[in-house]
Structure formats: C-alpha cells, structure tokens
Amino acid sequence: MKKLLISPSNMALGEQESQIYQNILKQATEISLNLMAVKVENHPEDFLGWCYELLDVAKNRINFDLLDDHQLPTVKKLQDLLIAAISYLQLKTLRIAPWPMVTAFITSHKEVIALDEQLKLIEYLKPMRSTPLKDMIKEDRLAFSGKHAANLDTSVYQFDVEWFASTKSAKGFHQLLDDLPGAFDEALAAIPAEGDVTLEHYQSFMVGYLSAFAGSEEKPTLAPATRLLAMRRPDVFTPITSSKLDALCQALGVAKLNNRDFERYWTDVVSTIKAMPWYTMAAPVDEFETQLAEIKALLPCLFYYADKDTATNSNYFKLLHKPKRTGTSGGKKTVRRGKESAEVLVDRALADESIPEHIRAKRDSIVAEVEKGRSVDETISLMRTIFG
C-alpha cells in the first residue's frame, strides 16, 4: 500500500494533477493505518489507473468494521476526490483525442455507462426537438427538461429522463415551466433546429430565457438552460450540472463557471468543445458512430466516472424493479395521470400495427385505466387476456 500511495510522486504530473494528488494524499493520511492493512498487488504506472486502484481500495477493500465513526466522512471525502479526479482525467483526454479514440472509449464503457438506455432517451426526444414545450404532455416535458417523476410509464419511457444532466433540484425552473411553457418556447425558438448555431442565436435565447423569469422571485440559473439547449441541439450544446462542473471546467482548462455565467458558457464550454479535434473531425464509419456524431456535444457526459452501480442507479431501472405491493394498506398511493397524457400515451401504443382492431376499439377503456396509473403495456396486455 505504501508503494501505491507514493507512486504518483514518480509520475510526470502536471500542476493540476499534482494538486489533485496532494488533496487525495491528505485524506489518505487520515486513515493511513486502515489503508496499510489492505494488500495491493496492482501498481499502475499512470495517474488515472492509480486513481481507479485507490478508489477500489477505498470502496471495496478497506475494512469498514475497523473504522471509527469519525473516520467515515474522511473515507467518503477520499472517494469523492478520486471520483472527481477520474472524471477530470477522462474528460481531459478530449482535448487531444481523435474521433476513433473517443468512440473506442465509449464502446469499451458501453455497459457500465448504460449507453443503450441513454441513447433511448435521445431517440425518444429526437422527434420533439422542434415541438413547442406548451404542446407537449407533461410527461414529455419532464423528459425533455430532465426531471424524473414516479408516474412515468416504463413501457413508454424506457430510460431515465435524468441522463445528460438532471434538473430535479431546479424547483423554481420547473414551476415556471409548468406555468409558462410558452415563455421558454420563445427562448428556444431562437436556436435553429438545424444548421449552424451562432453566438447571436445563443444571445437571443439567453434574452428569452432570462425574460421567462421576469416578474418571478425565482432567479434564472444556467444548468437547466443548458439542458433545454442540449435537447434542442445535442450536436452543439453540452449540458452541465453543479456537481460535475468542477471536473468539466478543469478538463477544459477554464475557470469554474458559476450558475449565472451565461456568457462564459458559450465562450468557455460550447466554443472550447467545438474546437476539439474529435468534434471537428468526426467521421462516423457505421450506424453506431453516426448516432454518436449526431449528438456529439453530449459525448463529454459519457466520460464522467461510472461504475458497476451506475446502470442500476438509473430511475428507470429502479421503477422496473420496484417491489410490488402485496396488500392495500401501508403502500404508496398510485399516481394518477391527466386525461390528455393518458390519451396521447395510449394512442401512440395503439398506432402499432400489431395491435388488433378489437383491442383498438377498447381505446376509451384503456385510457381510463391508464389515467388511474396503470401502465399502457399492462393495460393492453390485460385487454388482450380478457378479450382474446
């Protein structure tokens, strides 16, 4: 273990990496006796590999039974520093990485980052990029804006809507989006659905977005704005979240943005990423790479740290594996849907050519059940069972 802890001092670390190493070492020193009890056989020669190895020690191999209560926060801090360091180091490779290297990284990490599920979200929203928010059903608006809800039908929303930057903490934004979706439509209308997006387009969006908060006590913040922009034009805008902003800004070599840095978001994030080799020289060779190229501004999101628990922490996965109630008492009340949402979801399902006509004739009955909170697939399956 001692050899592992001191090995980065023999690596050619840059100034940023050296500072990260010193911060990690400070936390490791606080629990050095516990760490020394762990046998280490793998000694990576690169800093990224070193971070992964020490993180595995701190998460899976240290004896937590021997830790005092006051040491637990130190272990958590050590884990957080290592996770942030891994995100930074992986994102930093984007500065010089060619397109084949970027796609190779994503392919090799496909399972751990739940790539298929993430791409399902993008494919679902693709037809809605030019659809006004005010014309969307509430569930689709939540999917577009990045906020999970317990009543999202897993047979329709086969993904966690909070991939690519969750906005669940932006309560004021979501309240305004519910009350005045048209105001945000006016802002998004400034961003062309295809072709070049210029600074002038972005500035027009910014004026519209800030205006949507006029007369409200809520202050406009950057993160939810970038989520809307990213879903409108995933080939141009990279969404941000406060929890991952440090790693992103460090990797891009820019000063950390605050949540009101609307102007710097364009110059320091959008323009910086657009100038990177892999972005400018993206040359897809197959259907999979074409799919990635169409959302290339979202690809940095796939370089943040992920582990074996990332996929199972998806809200979609949790809904799928939610324990079923065995009785009527003590359980959570079923969340009802609005009639408009139920009708849209049912009509989409009934549009499938495999649905027989006699089931389609039961549309109103299916809608009524879906309104009560039953899933669309479950309801249609029930109808098939009853009516053959």
PDB file of N, CA and C in Angstrom, residues 238-307:
ATOM      1  N   THR A 238     -23.525  21.290 -24.714  1.00  0.00           N
ATOM      2  CA  THR A 238     -23.200  20.297 -23.687  1.00  0.00           C
ATOM      3  C   THR A 238     -23.867  20.712 -22.380  1.00  0.00           C
ATOM      4  N   PRO A 239     -24.728  19.869 -21.799  1.00  0.00           N
ATOM      5  CA  PRO A 239     -25.408  20.248 -20.557  1.00  0.00           C
ATOM      6  C   PRO A 239     -24.459  20.167 -19.369  1.00  0.00           C
ATOM      7  N   ILE A 240     -24.721  20.980 -18.368  1.00  0.00           N
ATOM      8  CA  ILE A 240     -23.879  20.987 -17.172  1.00  0.00           C
ATOM      9  C   ILE A 240     -24.739  20.779 -15.933  1.00  0.00           C
ATOM     10  N   THR A 241     -24.105  20.288 -14.873  1.00  0.00           N
ATOM     11  CA  THR A 241     -24.728  20.205 -13.551  1.00  0.00           C
ATOM     12  C   THR A 241     -23.706  20.718 -12.544  1.00  0.00           C
ATOM     13  N   SER A 242     -24.183  21.240 -11.448  1.00  0.00           N
ATOM     14  CA  SER A 242     -23.279  21.817 -10.451  1.00  0.00           C
ATOM     15  C   SER A 242     -22.329  20.774  -9.877  1.00  0.00           C
ATOM     16  N   SER A 243     -22.803  19.534  -9.734  1.00  0.00           N
ATOM     17  CA  SER A 243     -21.973  18.501  -9.110  1.00  0.00           C
ATOM     18  C   SER A 243     -20.794  18.076  -9.982  1.00  0.00           C
ATOM     19  N   LYS A 244     -20.893  18.275 -11.300  1.00  0.00           N
ATOM     20  CA  LYS A 244     -19.836  17.832 -12.205  1.00  0.00           C
ATOM     21  C   LYS A 244     -19.128  18.992 -12.900  1.00  0.00           C
ATOM     22  N   LEU A 245     -19.491  20.199 -12.510  1.00  0.00           N
ATOM     23  CA  LEU A 245     -18.951  21.371 -13.188  1.00  0.00           C
ATOM     24  C   LEU A 245     -17.459  21.554 -12.939  1.00  0.00           C
ATOM     25  N   ASP A 246     -16.998  21.235 -11.727  1.00  0.00           N
ATOM     26  CA  ASP A 246     -15.575  21.348 -11.401  1.00  0.00           C
ATOM     27  C   ASP A 246     -14.727  20.518 -12.354  1.00  0.00           C
ATOM     28  N   ALA A 247     -15.092  19.242 -12.490  1.00  0.00           N
ATOM     29  CA  ALA A 247     -14.323  18.325 -13.337  1.00  0.00           C
ATOM     30  C   ALA A 247     -14.329  18.787 -14.787  1.00  0.00           C
ATOM     31  N   LEU A 248     -15.483  19.246 -15.271  1.00  0.00           N
ATOM     32  CA  LEU A 248     -15.589  19.684 -16.663  1.00  0.00           C
ATOM     33  C   LEU A 248     -14.722  20.910 -16.926  1.00  0.00           C
ATOM     34  N   CYS A 249     -14.822  21.906 -16.056  1.00  0.00           N
ATOM     35  CA  CYS A 249     -14.057  23.143 -16.261  1.00  0.00           C
ATOM     36  C   CYS A 249     -12.557  22.895 -16.143  1.00  0.00           C
ATOM     37  N   GLN A 250     -12.153  22.066 -15.194  1.00  0.00           N
ATOM     38  CA  GLN A 250     -10.736  21.722 -15.066  1.00  0.00           C
ATOM     39  C   GLN A 250     -10.242  21.034 -16.335  1.00  0.00           C
ATOM     40  N   ALA A 251     -11.045  20.119 -16.851  1.00  0.00           N
ATOM     41  CA  ALA A 251     -10.653  19.371 -18.043  1.00  0.00           C
ATOM     42  C   ALA A 251     -10.570  20.268 -19.270  1.00  0.00           C
ATOM     43  N   LEU A 252     -11.447  21.259 -19.343  1.00  0.00           N
ATOM     44  CA  LEU A 252     -11.433  22.175 -20.477  1.00  0.00           C
ATOM     45  C   LEU A 252     -10.364  23.254 -20.321  1.00  0.00           C
ATOM     46  N   GLY A 253      -9.791  23.352 -19.122  1.00  0.00           N
ATOM     47  CA  GLY A 253      -8.761  24.348 -18.874  1.00  0.00           C
ATOM     48  C   GLY A 253      -9.307  25.758 -18.726  1.00  0.00           C
ATOM     49  N   VAL A 254     -10.520  25.864 -18.161  1.00  0.00           N
ATOM     50  CA  VAL A 254     -11.137  27.186 -17.960  1.00  0.00           C
ATOM     51  C   VAL A 254     -11.477  27.361 -16.489  1.00  0.00           C
ATOM     52  N   ALA A 255     -11.631  28.619 -16.078  1.00  0.00           N
ATOM     53  CA  ALA A 255     -12.035  28.889 -14.702  1.00  0.00           C
ATOM     54  C   ALA A 255     -13.443  28.351 -14.482  1.00  0.00           C
ATOM     55  N   LYS A 256     -13.707  27.884 -13.268  1.00  0.00           N
ATOM     56  CA  LYS A 256     -15.012  27.295 -12.991  1.00  0.00           C
ATOM     57  C   LYS A 256     -16.127  28.315 -13.187  1.00  0.00           C
ATOM     58  N   LEU A 257     -17.164  27.887 -13.891  1.00  0.00           N
ATOM     59  CA  LEU A 257     -18.337  28.733 -14.080  1.00  0.00           C
ATOM     60  C   LEU A 257     -19.171  28.727 -12.812  1.00  0.00           C
ATOM     61  N   ASN A 258     -19.901  29.820 -12.589  1.00  0.00           N
ATOM     62  CA  ASN A 258     -20.946  29.768 -11.577  1.00  0.00           C
ATOM     63  C   ASN A 258     -22.269  29.589 -12.287  1.00  0.00           C
ATOM     64  N   ASN A 259     -23.336  29.440 -11.540  1.00  0.00           N
ATOM     65  CA  ASN A 259     -24.624  29.092 -12.145  1.00  0.00           C
ATOM     66  C   ASN A 259     -25.340  30.279 -12.784  1.00  0.00           C
ATOM     67  N   ARG A 260     -24.616  31.401 -12.917  1.00  0.00           N
ATOM     68  CA  ARG A 260     -25.187  32.547 -13.631  1.00  0.00           C
ATOM     69  C   ARG A 260     -24.286  33.004 -14.775  1.00  0.00           C
ATOM     70  N   ASP A 261     -23.262  32.206 -15.088  1.00  0.00           N
ATOM     71  CA  ASP A 261     -22.299  32.579 -16.129  1.00  0.00           C
ATOM     72  C   ASP A 261     -22.811  32.228 -17.526  1.00  0.00           C
ATOM     73  N   PHE A 262     -23.880  32.886 -17.939  1.00  0.00           N
ATOM     74  CA  PHE A 262     -24.482  32.579 -19.230  1.00  0.00           C
ATOM     75  C   PHE A 262     -23.536  32.916 -20.381  1.00  0.00           C
ATOM     76  N   GLU A 263     -22.848  34.034 -20.307  1.00  0.00           N
ATOM     77  CA  GLU A 263     -21.958  34.437 -21.397  1.00  0.00           C
ATOM     78  C   GLU A 263     -20.748  33.515 -21.482  1.00  0.00           C
ATOM     79  N   ARG A 264     -20.163  33.187 -20.343  1.00  0.00           N
ATOM     80  CA  ARG A 264     -18.980  32.329 -20.350  1.00  0.00           C
ATOM     81  C   ARG A 264     -19.319  30.898 -20.771  1.00  0.00           C
ATOM     82  N   TYR A 265     -20.544  30.489 -20.587  1.00  0.00           N
ATOM     83  CA  TYR A 265     -20.918  29.140 -21.027  1.00  0.00           C
ATOM     84  C   TYR A 265     -20.657  28.994 -22.525  1.00  0.00           C
ATOM     85  N   TRP A 266     -20.992  30.017 -23.302  1.00  0.00           N
ATOM     86  CA  TRP A 266     -20.759  29.930 -24.738  1.00  0.00           C
ATOM     87  C   TRP A 266     -19.269  29.948 -25.065  1.00  0.00           C
ATOM     88  N   THR A 267     -18.536  30.905 -24.489  1.00  0.00           N
ATOM     89  CA  THR A 267     -17.123  31.055 -24.836  1.00  0.00           C
ATOM     90  C   THR A 267     -16.250  29.946 -24.260  1.00  0.00           C
ATOM     91  N   ASP A 268     -16.547  29.527 -23.014  1.00  0.00           N
ATOM     92  CA  ASP A 268     -15.656  28.587 -22.323  1.00  0.00           C
ATOM     93  C   ASP A 268     -16.045  27.121 -22.486  1.00  0.00           C
ATOM     94  N   VAL A 269     -17.322  26.853 -22.714  1.00  0.00           N
ATOM     95  CA  VAL A 269     -17.754  25.454 -22.848  1.00  0.00           C
ATOM     96  C   VAL A 269     -18.091  25.132 -24.304  1.00  0.00           C
ATOM     97  N   VAL A 270     -19.092  25.802 -24.854  1.00  0.00           N
ATOM     98  CA  VAL A 270     -19.530  25.476 -26.216  1.00  0.00           C
ATOM     99  C   VAL A 270     -18.398  25.668 -27.225  1.00  0.00           C
ATOM    100  N   SER A 271     -17.772  26.843 -27.219  1.00  0.00           N
ATOM    101  CA  SER A 271     -16.724  27.137 -28.205  1.00  0.00           C
ATOM    102  C   SER A 271     -15.495  26.264 -28.002  1.00  0.00           C
ATOM    103  N   THR A 272     -15.152  25.971 -26.744  1.00  0.00           N
ATOM    104  CA  THR A 272     -13.979  25.132 -26.470  1.00  0.00           C
ATOM    105  C   THR A 272     -14.187  23.720 -26.988  1.00  0.00           C
ATOM    106  N   ILE A 273     -15.352  23.151 -26.729  1.00  0.00           N
ATOM    107  CA  ILE A 273     -15.629  21.792 -27.190  1.00  0.00           C
ATOM    108  C   ILE A 273     -15.719  21.732 -28.713  1.00  0.00           C
ATOM    109  N   LYS A 274     -16.303  22.748 -29.322  1.00  0.00           N
ATOM    110  CA  LYS A 274     -16.426  22.771 -30.786  1.00  0.00           C
ATOM    111  C   LYS A 274     -15.068  22.811 -31.483  1.00  0.00           C
ATOM    112  N   ALA A 275     -14.043  23.292 -30.779  1.00  0.00           N
ATOM    113  CA  ALA A 275     -12.704  23.397 -31.375  1.00  0.00           C
ATOM    114  C   ALA A 275     -11.857  22.141 -31.179  1.00  0.00           C
ATOM    115  N   MET A 276     -12.374  21.149 -30.448  1.00  0.00           N
ATOM    116  CA  MET A 276     -11.589  19.944 -30.166  1.00  0.00           C
ATOM    117  C   MET A 276     -11.495  19.053 -31.408  1.00  0.00           C
ATOM    118  N   PRO A 277     -10.367  18.363 -31.567  1.00  0.00           N
ATOM    119  CA  PRO A 277     -10.135  17.558 -32.780  1.00  0.00           C
ATOM    120  C   PRO A 277     -11.241  16.551 -33.072  1.00  0.00           C
ATOM    121  N   TRP A 278     -11.656  15.792 -32.064  1.00  0.00           N
ATOM    122  CA  TRP A 278     -12.676  14.759 -32.289  1.00  0.00           C
ATOM    123  C   TRP A 278     -13.994  15.365 -32.739  1.00  0.00           C
ATOM    124  N   TYR A 279     -14.297  16.586 -32.256  1.00  0.00           N
ATOM    125  CA  TYR A 279     -15.556  17.248 -32.604  1.00  0.00           C
ATOM    126  C   TYR A 279     -15.516  17.727 -34.051  1.00  0.00           C
ATOM    127  N   THR A 280     -14.422  18.378 -34.427  1.00  0.00           N
ATOM    128  CA  THR A 280     -14.342  18.966 -35.767  1.00  0.00           C
ATOM    129  C   THR A 280     -14.097  17.920 -36.846  1.00  0.00           C
ATOM    130  N   MET A 281     -13.497  16.784 -36.456  1.00  0.00           N
ATOM    131  CA  MET A 281     -13.120  15.789 -37.451  1.00  0.00           C
ATOM    132  C   MET A 281     -13.945  14.509 -37.330  1.00  0.00           C
ATOM    133  N   ALA A 282     -15.104  14.581 -36.672  1.00  0.00           N
ATOM    134  CA  ALA A 282     -15.953  13.397 -36.501  1.00  0.00           C
ATOM    135  C   ALA A 282     -16.253  12.773 -37.865  1.00  0.00           C
ATOM    136  N   ALA A 283     -15.850  11.523 -38.020  1.00  0.00           N
ATOM    137  CA  ALA A 283     -16.053  10.829 -39.289  1.00  0.00           C
ATOM    138  C   ALA A 283     -16.628   9.442 -39.004  1.00  0.00           C
ATOM    139  N   PRO A 284     -17.945   9.349 -38.818  1.00  0.00           N
ATOM    140  CA  PRO A 284     -18.551   8.052 -38.487  1.00  0.00           C
ATOM    141  C   PRO A 284     -18.350   7.035 -39.608  1.00  0.00           C
ATOM    142  N   VAL A 285     -18.081   5.792 -39.192  1.00  0.00           N
ATOM    143  CA  VAL A 285     -17.840   4.728 -40.172  1.00  0.00           C
ATOM    144  C   VAL A 285     -18.975   3.717 -40.211  1.00  0.00           C
ATOM    145  N   ASP A 286     -19.924   3.834 -39.278  1.00  0.00           N
ATOM    146  CA  ASP A 286     -21.046   2.908 -39.258  1.00  0.00           C
ATOM    147  C   ASP A 286     -22.247   3.589 -38.611  1.00  0.00           C
ATOM    148  N   GLU A 287     -23.335   2.839 -38.495  1.00  0.00           N
ATOM    149  CA  GLU A 287     -24.582   3.407 -37.972  1.00  0.00           C
ATOM    150  C   GLU A 287     -24.430   3.861 -36.521  1.00  0.00           C
ATOM    151  N   PHE A 288     -23.699   3.086 -35.728  1.00  0.00           N
ATOM    152  CA  PHE A 288     -23.492   3.440 -34.326  1.00  0.00           C
ATOM    153  C   PHE A 288     -22.738   4.761 -34.197  1.00  0.00           C
ATOM    154  N   GLU A 289     -21.659   4.909 -34.948  1.00  0.00           N
ATOM    155  CA  GLU A 289     -20.896   6.148 -34.877  1.00  0.00           C
ATOM    156  C   GLU A 289     -21.677   7.323 -35.440  1.00  0.00           C
ATOM    157  N   THR A 290     -22.513   7.064 -36.423  1.00  0.00           N
ATOM    158  CA  THR A 290     -23.376   8.132 -36.951  1.00  0.00           C
ATOM    159  C   THR A 290     -24.321   8.628 -35.871  1.00  0.00           C
ATOM    160  N   GLN A 291     -24.856   7.693 -35.084  1.00  0.00           N
ATOM    161  CA  GLN A 291     -25.734   8.045 -33.971  1.00  0.00           C
ATOM    162  C   GLN A 291     -24.990   8.921 -32.958  1.00  0.00           C
ATOM    163  N   LEU A 292     -23.729   8.604 -32.692  1.00  0.00           N
ATOM    164  CA  LEU A 292     -22.932   9.400 -31.760  1.00  0.00           C
ATOM    165  C   LEU A 292     -22.598  10.770 -32.360  1.00  0.00           C
ATOM    166  N   ALA A 293     -22.289  10.800 -33.641  1.00  0.00           N
ATOM    167  CA  ALA A 293     -21.919  12.062 -34.285  1.00  0.00           C
ATOM    168  C   ALA A 293     -23.073  13.055 -34.269  1.00  0.00           C
ATOM    169  N   GLU A 294     -24.292  12.545 -34.340  1.00  0.00           N
ATOM    170  CA  GLU A 294     -25.464  13.427 -34.340  1.00  0.00           C
ATOM    171  C   GLU A 294     -25.682  14.090 -32.985  1.00  0.00           C
ATOM    172  N   ILE A 295     -25.068  13.544 -31.926  1.00  0.00           N
ATOM    173  CA  ILE A 295     -25.219  14.105 -30.583  1.00  0.00           C
ATOM    174  C   ILE A 295     -23.837  14.384 -29.975  1.00  0.00           C
ATOM    175  N   LYS A 296     -22.904  14.803 -30.814  1.00  0.00           N
ATOM    176  CA  LYS A 296     -21.507  14.848 -30.376  1.00  0.00           C
ATOM    177  C   LYS A 296     -21.245  15.824 -29.227  1.00  0.00           C
ATOM    178  N   ALA A 297     -22.079  16.834 -29.069  1.00  0.00           N
ATOM    179  CA  ALA A 297     -21.876  17.741 -27.932  1.00  0.00           C
ATOM    180  C   ALA A 297     -22.263  17.094 -26.607  1.00  0.00           C
ATOM    181  N   LEU A 298     -22.992  15.989 -26.662  1.00  0.00           N
ATOM    182  CA  LEU A 298     -23.361  15.266 -25.437  1.00  0.00           C
ATOM    183  C   LEU A 298     -22.291  14.262 -25.015  1.00  0.00           C
ATOM    184  N   LEU A 299     -21.367  13.953 -25.897  1.00  0.00           N
ATOM    185  CA  LEU A 299     -20.405  12.885 -25.627  1.00  0.00           C
ATOM    186  C   LEU A 299     -19.534  13.133 -24.397  1.00  0.00           C
ATOM    187  N   PRO A 300     -19.161  14.378 -24.065  1.00  0.00           N
ATOM    188  CA  PRO A 300     -18.415  14.572 -22.816  1.00  0.00           C
ATOM    189  C   PRO A 300     -19.144  14.024 -21.589  1.00  0.00           C
ATOM    190  N   CYS A 301     -20.465  13.988 -21.622  1.00  0.00           N
ATOM    191  CA  CYS A 301     -21.234  13.443 -20.497  1.00  0.00           C
ATOM    192  C   CYS A 301     -20.934  11.966 -20.273  1.00  0.00           C
ATOM    193  N   LEU A 302     -20.456  11.289 -21.297  1.00  0.00           N
ATOM    194  CA  LEU A 302     -20.175   9.860 -21.199  1.00  0.00           C
ATOM    195  C   LEU A 302     -18.777   9.590 -20.651  1.00  0.00           C
ATOM    196  N   PHE A 303     -18.023  10.650 -20.398  1.00  0.00           N
ATOM    197  CA  PHE A 303     -16.650  10.500 -19.904  1.00  0.00           C
ATOM    198  C   PHE A 303     -16.549  10.731 -18.396  1.00  0.00           C
ATOM    199  N   TYR A 304     -17.649  11.079 -17.755  1.00  0.00           N
ATOM    200  CA  TYR A 304     -17.635  11.183 -16.302  1.00  0.00           C
ATOM    201  C   TYR A 304     -17.479   9.787 -15.697  1.00  0.00           C
ATOM    202  N   TYR A 305     -17.012   9.739 -14.480  1.00  0.00           N
ATOM    203  CA  TYR A 305     -16.825   8.459 -13.795  1.00  0.00           C
ATOM    204  C   TYR A 305     -18.126   7.661 -13.737  1.00  0.00           C
ATOM    205  N   ALA A 306     -18.023   6.379 -13.997  1.00  0.00           N
ATOM    206  CA  ALA A 306     -19.158   5.460 -13.856  1.00  0.00           C
ATOM    207  C   ALA A 306     -18.616   4.142 -13.328  1.00  0.00           C
ATOM    208  N   ASP A 307     -19.450   3.402 -12.619  1.00  0.00           N
ATOM    209  CA  ASP A 307     -19.029   2.097 -12.107  1.00  0.00           C
ATOM    210  C   ASP A 307     -20.167   1.099 -12.279  1.00  0.00           C
TER     211      ASP A 307
END
